[in-house]
Amino acid sequence: MSKVTSKDCIEKENNCGAHNYHPLPIVIARGEGVWVWDPEGNKYMDCLASYSALNQGYNHPKIVEAALEQIKTGVTLTSRAFYNTRLGDFLKLVCELTGHSRCLPMNTGAEAVETAIKMARKWGYEKKGIPEGQAEIIAFAGNFHGRTNMVISFSSDEDYRKNFGPFTPGFKIVEFGNFDSFKDAVTENTAAIIIEPIQAEGGIIIPPEGYLKQVSNYCSENKILFMADEIQTGLGRTGKMFACEHEDVVPDVFMLAKAISGGFMPVSIVTADDDVMDVFTPGIHGSTYGGNPLGAAVAIAALNVLVEEKLPERAAELGDYFADEIRKMNSPHVEEVRSRGLLIGVEVKKESGSARPFCEKLMDKGILAKETHDSVIRFAPPLIISKEEIDWALERIAEVLFSDV
Ligand SMILES: *Cc1c(COP(=O)(O)O)cnc(C)c1O
């Protein structure tokens, strides 16, 4: 067998794949901790961590072991027509972490979002008394909740929507961070809001202090479900297990995915208390792979790693250090550095062009970061990163932020 080369891999993907992504030209062949290698043996630090799915880092021994052990039982999928030996423990652990009494496992983030929307609507009709077909859900401009047709129905991004209509009705979009804009949109038919506590894809947009709390209080007073999409901000990334904790907000519903399985396979989940979750009765919603024992075994290990290795605390401490050091550089290209924990967005000045060339230069120096929304360089490495590794990165980031692009 001939040796795999980066050039081959890139050519094949480009020739046979749909062109729905614009990847940086690097092939990842091997990974360990925060480091990856291409087929030629060049080493890079991964500062994207697959959009925060790899919070536990590559090749974590405990997650690898859990996956292999489950595979060796010969049972990777049972479907929900039967019970399996891992799902119960997984659900119990998620209930403990979120404080909710029930959860519903799916696979991708978008599926968790779809599930939460279905649940909120059904709850609206059956528990809140909204007239059939009238339920409204409020979403926030600049959001990212996934790519299915229902989910893009409440996106405000024209690129995500153009020529994909007609869209699912029943959504209102209000300004993120503006309480009045939200309040004015509420009617008797508002069943729920769906909100990211920090808009990550939107460019690491952090709402004004007190905003989430204000919105959440208003929701409880008006029998509206506060549904937090913590698919990217959750599970330690921002320095707390959930980003809502920064404002002591307790959501009625969590959507989780990405790091819940540490990057091993698609696992997502929706959590809520009994009075909300019990709108689901046998036969009305489900997924073949949702709750599969391999995913459950992996997720148990991945969640245990977050807790045992205190990754949220680590993200808080090292994230502040990482972001402050970038701020202190005072680069002529940087407009602003926004961060919470190890979710760091470096906004490039308009005069300095887009963020993409900076990401390409970073790659040349051995750092993988990806632009989001054109003007923002995102640094979101695995949470197991060490201070020495951050210092290694900072040296190279400084070189790039002071070069001509
Ligand atoms: C990634 C993401 C999703 C979608 O998850 P997929 O697994 O890609 O479907 C939804 N919401 C947020 C906040 C995300 O970051």
Coordinates of N, CA, C and O in Angstrom, one line a residue, residues 112-241:
A112 N -30.7 17.8 18.4 CA -31.1 18.1 19.8 C -31.9 19.4 19.7 O -32.9 19.5 20.4
V113 N -31.5 20.4 18.9 CA -32.3 21.6 18.7 C -33.7 21.3 18.2 O -34.7 21.8 18.7
E114 N -33.8 20.4 17.2 CA -35.1 20.0 16.6 C -36.0 19.4 17.7 O -37.2 19.7 17.8
T115 N -35.3 18.6 18.5 CA -36.1 17.9 19.5 C -36.6 18.9 20.6 O -37.8 18.8 21.0
A116 N -35.8 19.9 20.9 CA -36.2 20.9 21.9 C -37.4 21.7 21.4 O -38.3 22.0 22.1
I117 N -37.3 22.1 20.1 CA -38.4 22.9 19.5 C -39.7 22.1 19.5 O -40.7 22.6 19.8
K118 N -39.6 20.8 19.1 CA -40.8 20.0 19.1 C -41.4 19.9 20.5 O -42.6 20.0 20.7
M119 N -40.5 19.7 21.5 CA -40.9 19.5 22.9 C -41.6 20.8 23.3 O -42.7 20.8 24.0
A120 N -41.0 22.0 23.0 CA -41.5 23.2 23.5 C -42.9 23.5 22.9 O -43.8 24.0 23.6
R121 N -43.0 23.2 21.6 CA -44.3 23.4 21.0 C -45.4 22.6 21.6 O -46.5 23.0 22.0
K122 N -45.1 21.3 21.8 CA -46.1 20.4 22.4 C -46.4 20.8 23.8 O -47.6 20.8 24.2
W123 N -45.4 21.2 24.5 CA -45.6 21.7 25.9 C -46.5 22.9 25.9 O -47.4 23.1 26.7
G124 N -46.3 23.8 24.9 CA -47.1 25.0 24.8 C -48.6 24.7 24.6 O -49.4 25.4 25.2
Y125 N -48.9 23.7 23.7 CA -50.3 23.4 23.5 C -50.9 22.6 24.7 O -52.0 22.9 25.1
E126 N -50.1 21.7 25.2 CA -50.7 20.8 26.2 C -50.6 21.3 27.6 O -51.5 21.0 28.5
K127 N -49.6 22.2 27.9 CA -49.5 22.6 29.3 C -49.7 24.1 29.5 O -50.1 24.6 30.5
K128 N -49.5 24.9 28.4 CA -49.7 26.3 28.6 C -51.1 26.8 28.0 O -51.5 27.9 28.2
G129 N -51.7 25.9 27.1 CA -53.0 26.2 26.6 C -52.9 27.1 25.4 O -53.9 27.8 25.0
I130 N -51.8 27.1 24.6 CA -51.7 27.9 23.4 C -52.6 27.2 22.4 O -52.6 26.0 22.2
P131 N -53.4 28.0 21.6 CA -54.3 27.4 20.6 C -53.5 26.6 19.6 O -52.4 27.1 19.2
E132 N -54.0 25.5 19.1 CA -53.3 24.6 18.2 C -52.7 25.3 17.0 O -53.5 26.1 16.4
G133 N -51.5 25.1 16.7 CA -50.9 25.7 15.5 C -50.4 27.1 15.7 O -49.9 27.7 14.7
Q134 N -50.5 27.7 16.9 CA -50.2 29.1 17.1 C -48.9 29.3 17.9 O -48.5 30.5 18.2
A135 N -48.3 28.2 18.3 CA -47.1 28.4 19.2 C -46.0 29.2 18.6 O -45.7 29.0 17.4
E136 N -45.4 30.1 19.3 CA -44.3 31.0 18.8 C -43.1 30.7 19.7 O -43.2 30.5 20.9
I137 N -42.0 30.7 19.0 CA -40.7 30.5 19.7 C -39.8 31.7 19.3 O -39.7 32.1 18.1
I138 N -39.2 32.3 20.3 CA -38.3 33.4 20.0 C -36.9 33.0 20.0 O -36.4 32.3 20.8
A139 N -36.2 33.5 18.9 CA -34.8 33.2 18.7 C -34.0 34.6 18.6 O -34.7 35.6 18.6
F140 N -32.7 34.5 18.6 CA -31.9 35.8 18.7 C -31.1 36.0 17.4 O -30.4 35.1 17.0
A141 N -31.1 37.2 16.9 CA -30.3 37.5 15.7 C -28.8 37.2 16.0 O -28.3 37.4 17.0
G142 N -28.2 36.6 14.9 CA -26.8 36.3 15.0 C -26.6 34.8 15.6 O -25.5 34.4 15.8
N143 N -27.7 34.1 15.8 CA -27.7 32.8 16.4 C -27.0 31.8 15.5 O -27.0 31.9 14.2
F144 N -26.5 30.7 16.0 CA -26.2 29.5 15.3 C -26.8 28.3 16.0 O -26.3 28.0 17.2
H145 N -27.7 27.6 15.4 CA -28.3 26.4 16.1 C -28.2 25.1 15.2 O -28.8 24.1 15.6
G146 N -27.5 25.2 14.1 CA -27.4 24.0 13.2 C -27.9 24.3 11.8 O -28.3 25.5 11.5
R147 N -28.0 23.3 11.0 CA -28.2 23.5 9.6 C -29.5 22.8 9.0 O -29.6 22.8 7.8
T148 N -30.3 22.2 9.8 CA -31.5 21.6 9.2 C -32.4 22.6 8.7 O -32.3 23.8 9.1
N149 N -33.4 22.2 7.9 CA -34.3 23.3 7.4 C -35.1 24.0 8.4 O -35.3 25.2 8.4
M150 N -35.6 23.2 9.4 CA -36.3 23.9 10.5 C -35.4 24.8 11.3 O -35.8 25.9 11.6
V151 N -34.2 24.4 11.5 CA -33.3 25.2 12.3 C -32.9 26.5 11.6 O -32.9 27.6 12.2
I152 N -32.6 26.4 10.3 CA -32.3 27.7 9.6 C -33.5 28.6 9.4 O -33.4 29.7 9.0
S153 N -34.7 28.0 9.7 CA -35.9 28.9 9.6 C -35.8 30.0 10.6 O -36.5 31.0 10.5
F154 N -35.0 29.8 11.7 CA -34.9 31.0 12.6 C -33.4 31.5 12.7 O -33.0 32.0 13.7
S155 N -32.7 31.3 11.6 CA -31.4 31.9 11.5 C -31.6 33.3 10.9 O -32.6 33.6 10.2
S156 N -30.7 34.2 11.3 CA -30.7 35.6 10.7 C -29.7 35.7 9.6 O -29.4 36.8 9.2
D157 N -29.0 34.6 9.3 CA -27.8 34.7 8.4 C -28.3 34.4 7.0 O -28.7 33.2 6.7
E158 N -28.2 35.3 6.1 CA -28.7 35.1 4.7 C -28.0 34.0 4.0 O -28.6 33.3 3.2
D159 N -26.7 33.9 4.3 CA -25.9 32.8 3.6 C -26.5 31.4 4.0 O -26.5 30.5 3.2
Y160 N -26.9 31.3 5.2 CA -27.5 30.0 5.7 C -28.8 29.7 5.1 O -29.3 28.5 5.0
R161 N -29.5 30.7 4.6 CA -31.0 30.6 4.3 C -31.3 30.7 2.8 O -32.2 30.1 2.3
K162 N -30.4 31.4 2.0 CA -30.7 31.7 0.7 C -31.0 30.5 -0.2 O -30.3 29.6 -0.2
N163 N -32.2 30.5 -0.8 CA -32.7 29.5 -1.7 C -33.0 28.2 -1.0 O -33.1 27.1 -1.6
F164 N -33.2 28.2 0.4 CA -33.6 27.0 1.1 C -35.0 27.0 1.5 O -35.5 26.1 2.2
G165 N -35.7 28.1 1.2 CA -37.1 28.2 1.6 C -38.0 27.3 0.8 O -37.5 26.6 -0.1
P166 N -39.3 27.1 1.1 CA -40.0 27.8 2.2 C -39.5 27.4 3.6 O -39.1 26.2 3.7
F167 N -39.7 28.2 4.6 CA -39.2 28.0 5.9 C -40.3 27.6 6.8 O -41.5 27.8 6.6
T168 N -40.0 27.0 8.0 CA -41.0 26.6 9.0 C -41.4 27.9 9.7 O -40.6 28.7 10.2
P169 N -42.7 28.1 9.8 CA -43.2 29.3 10.5 C -43.2 29.1 12.0 O -42.9 28.0 12.5
G170 N -43.5 30.2 12.7 CA -43.6 30.1 14.2 C -42.4 30.6 14.9 O -42.3 30.3 16.1
F171 N -41.5 31.3 14.3 CA -40.4 31.8 15.0 C -40.3 33.4 14.8 O -40.7 33.9 13.8
K172 N -39.9 34.0 15.9 CA -39.6 35.4 15.9 C -38.1 35.6 16.2 O -37.6 35.0 17.1
I173 N -37.5 36.6 15.5 CA -36.1 36.8 15.8 C -36.0 38.2 16.4 O -36.5 39.2 15.8
V174 N -35.3 38.3 17.5 CA -35.1 39.6 18.2 C -33.6 39.9 18.4 O -32.8 39.0 18.2
E175 N -33.3 41.1 18.8 CA -31.9 41.5 18.9 C -31.3 40.9 20.1 O -31.8 40.9 21.2
F176 N -30.1 40.3 20.0 CA -29.4 39.6 21.1 C -28.8 40.7 22.0 O -28.1 41.6 21.5
G177 N -29.1 40.6 23.3 CA -28.5 41.5 24.2 C -29.4 42.7 24.5 O -29.0 43.6 25.3
N178 N -30.6 42.8 23.8 CA -31.5 43.9 24.0 C -32.8 43.4 24.6 O -33.6 42.7 24.0
F179 N -32.9 43.7 25.9 CA -34.1 43.1 26.7 C -35.4 43.6 26.1 O -36.4 42.8 26.0
D180 N -35.5 44.9 25.7 CA -36.8 45.4 25.2 C -37.2 44.7 23.9 O -38.4 44.4 23.7
S181 N -36.2 44.5 23.1 CA -36.5 43.8 21.8 C -37.1 42.5 22.0 O -38.1 42.1 21.4
F182 N -36.6 41.8 23.1 CA -37.2 40.5 23.4 C -38.6 40.6 24.0 O -39.5 40.0 23.6
K183 N -38.7 41.5 25.0 CA -40.0 41.7 25.7 C -41.1 42.0 24.8 O -42.2 41.5 24.9
D184 N -40.8 42.9 23.8 CA -41.8 43.4 22.9 C -42.3 42.2 22.0 O -43.4 42.3 21.4
A185 N -41.5 41.2 21.8 CA -41.9 40.1 20.9 C -42.7 39.1 21.6 O -43.3 38.2 20.9
V186 N -42.8 39.1 22.9 CA -43.5 38.1 23.6 C -45.0 38.3 23.5 O -45.5 39.4 23.5
T187 N -45.7 37.2 23.2 CA -47.2 37.3 23.2 C -47.7 36.1 24.1 O -46.9 35.3 24.6
E188 N -49.1 36.0 24.2 CA -49.6 34.9 24.9 C -49.3 33.5 24.3 O -49.3 32.5 25.0
N189 N -48.9 33.6 23.1 CA -48.6 32.3 22.4 C -47.1 32.0 22.4 O -46.7 31.0 21.7
T190 N -46.3 32.7 23.1 CA -44.9 32.4 23.2 C -44.7 31.2 24.1 O -45.0 31.2 25.3
A191 N -44.2 30.1 23.5 CA -44.0 28.9 24.2 C -42.6 28.9 24.8 O -42.4 28.4 26.0
A192 N -41.6 29.4 24.1 CA -40.2 29.2 24.5 C -39.3 30.2 23.9 O -39.7 30.8 22.8
I193 N -38.1 30.4 24.4 CA -37.1 31.1 23.7 C -35.9 30.1 23.5 O -35.8 29.2 24.4
I194 N -35.2 30.2 22.5 CA -34.0 29.4 22.3 C -32.8 30.4 22.2 O -32.8 31.2 21.3
I195 N -31.8 30.2 23.1 CA -30.7 31.2 23.2 C -29.4 30.5 23.5 O -29.3 29.5 24.2
E196 N -28.3 31.1 22.9 CA -27.0 30.7 23.2 C -26.5 31.7 24.3 O -26.6 32.9 24.0
P197 N -26.0 31.3 25.4 CA -25.6 32.3 26.4 C -24.4 33.1 25.9 O -24.3 34.3 26.3
I198 N -23.6 32.6 25.0 CA -22.6 33.4 24.3 C -22.8 32.9 22.8 O -22.8 31.7 22.6
Q199 N -22.9 33.8 21.9 CA -23.0 33.4 20.5 C -21.6 33.1 20.0 O -20.8 34.1 19.7
A200 N -21.3 31.8 19.9 CA -19.9 31.5 19.5 C -19.7 31.6 18.0 O -18.8 32.4 17.6
E201 N -20.5 30.9 17.2 CA -20.3 31.0 15.7 C -20.6 32.5 15.3 O -20.0 32.9 14.4
G202 N -21.4 33.2 16.0 CA -21.7 34.5 15.7 C -20.6 35.5 15.9 O -20.7 36.7 15.6
G203 N -19.5 35.0 16.5 CA -18.3 35.8 16.6 C -17.9 36.0 18.1 O -17.2 37.0 18.4
I204 N -18.2 35.1 18.9 CA -17.9 35.2 20.4 C -18.6 36.5 20.9 O -17.9 37.4 21.4
I205 N -19.9 36.5 20.8 CA -20.7 37.7 21.2 C -21.2 37.4 22.6 O -22.0 36.5 22.8
I206 N -20.7 38.2 23.6 CA -21.1 38.0 25.0 C -22.2 39.1 25.3 O -21.9 40.3 25.1
P207 N -23.3 38.7 25.8 CA -24.4 39.7 26.0 C -24.0 40.6 27.2 O -23.2 40.2 28.1
P208 N -24.6 41.8 27.4 CA -24.3 42.6 28.5 C -24.6 41.9 29.8 O -25.5 41.1 29.9
E209 N -23.9 42.3 30.9 CA -24.0 41.6 32.2 C -25.5 41.8 32.7 O -26.0 42.9 32.6
G210 N -26.0 40.7 33.2 CA -27.4 40.8 33.7 C -28.5 40.5 32.7 O -29.6 40.2 33.1
Y211 N -28.1 40.5 31.5 CA -29.1 40.3 30.4 C -29.8 38.9 30.5 O -31.0 38.8 30.5
L212 N -28.9 37.9 30.6 CA -29.5 36.5 30.6 C -30.4 36.3 31.8 O -31.5 35.7 31.7
K213 N -30.0 36.9 32.9 CA -30.8 36.8 34.1 C -32.2 37.5 33.9 O -33.2 36.9 34.3
Q214 N -32.1 38.7 33.4 CA -33.3 39.4 33.1 C -34.3 38.7 32.2 O -35.5 38.6 32.5
V215 N -33.7 38.1 31.1 CA -34.6 37.3 30.2 C -35.1 36.1 30.9 O -36.3 35.8 30.8
S216 N -34.3 35.4 31.7 CA -34.7 34.2 32.3 C -35.8 34.5 33.4 O -36.8 33.8 33.5
N217 N -35.6 35.6 34.1 CA -36.7 35.9 35.1 C -38.0 36.2 34.4 O -39.1 35.8 34.8
Y218 N -37.9 37.0 33.3 CA -39.1 37.3 32.5 C -39.8 36.0 32.0 O -41.0 35.9 32.0
C219 N -39.0 35.1 31.6 CA -39.5 33.8 31.1 C -40.3 33.1 32.2 O -41.4 32.6 32.0
S220 N -39.7 33.0 33.4 CA -40.4 32.3 34.5 C -41.7 33.0 34.9 O -42.6 32.3 35.1
E221 N -41.6 34.3 34.9 CA -42.9 35.0 35.3 C -44.0 34.8 34.3 O -45.1 35.0 34.6
N222 N -43.6 34.6 33.0 CA -44.6 34.5 32.0 C -44.8 33.1 31.4 O -45.3 32.9 30.3
K223 N -44.4 32.1 32.1 CA -44.5 30.7 31.7 C -44.0 30.5 30.3 O -44.7 30.0 29.4
I224 N -42.8 30.9 30.1 CA -42.1 30.7 28.8 C -40.9 29.8 29.1 O -40.1 30.1 30.1
L225 N -40.6 28.8 28.3 CA -39.5 28.0 28.6 C -38.2 28.7 28.1 O -38.1 29.2 27.0
F226 N -37.2 28.7 29.0 CA -35.9 29.3 28.7 C -35.0 28.1 28.2 O -34.6 27.2 29.0
M227 N -34.8 28.0 26.9 CA -34.1 26.8 26.4 C -32.7 27.3 26.0 O -32.5 28.1 25.1
A228 N -31.7 26.7 26.7 CA -30.3 27.2 26.4 C -29.6 26.2 25.5 O -29.4 25.0 25.8
D229 N -29.1 26.7 24.4 CA -28.3 25.9 23.5 C -26.9 26.1 24.0 O -26.2 27.1 23.7
E230 N -26.4 25.1 24.7 CA -25.0 25.1 25.2 C -24.2 24.0 24.5 O -23.3 23.4 25.1
I231 N -24.6 23.8 23.3 CA -23.9 22.8 22.5 C -22.4 23.2 22.3 O -21.5 22.3 22.4
Q232 N -22.1 24.5 22.2 CA -20.7 24.9 22.1 C -20.1 25.5 23.4 O -19.0 25.3 23.7
T233 N -21.0 26.2 24.1 CA -20.5 26.9 25.3 C -20.5 26.0 26.5 O -19.9 26.4 27.5
G234 N -21.2 24.9 26.4 CA -21.4 24.1 27.6 C -20.1 23.2 27.9 O -19.2 23.2 27.1
L235 N -20.2 22.4 28.9 CA -19.3 21.4 29.3 C -17.8 21.9 29.4 O -16.9 21.4 28.9
G236 N -17.8 23.1 30.1 CA -16.5 23.6 30.6 C -15.8 24.6 29.8 O -15.0 25.4 30.3
R237 N -16.2 24.8 28.5 CA -15.5 25.7 27.6 C -15.3 27.1 28.1 O -14.3 27.7 28.0
T238 N -16.4 27.7 28.8 CA -16.3 29.1 29.2 C -15.8 29.3 30.6 O -15.8 30.4 31.1
G239 N -15.4 28.2 31.2 CA -14.9 28.3 32.6 C -15.9 27.9 33.7 O -15.6 27.9 34.9
K240 N -17.1 27.5 33.2 CA -18.0 26.9 34.1 C -18.6 25.7 33.3 O -18.4 25.6 32.1
M241 N -19.2 24.7 34.1 CA -19.7 23.6 33.3 C -20.7 24.1 32.3 O -20.6 23.6 31.1

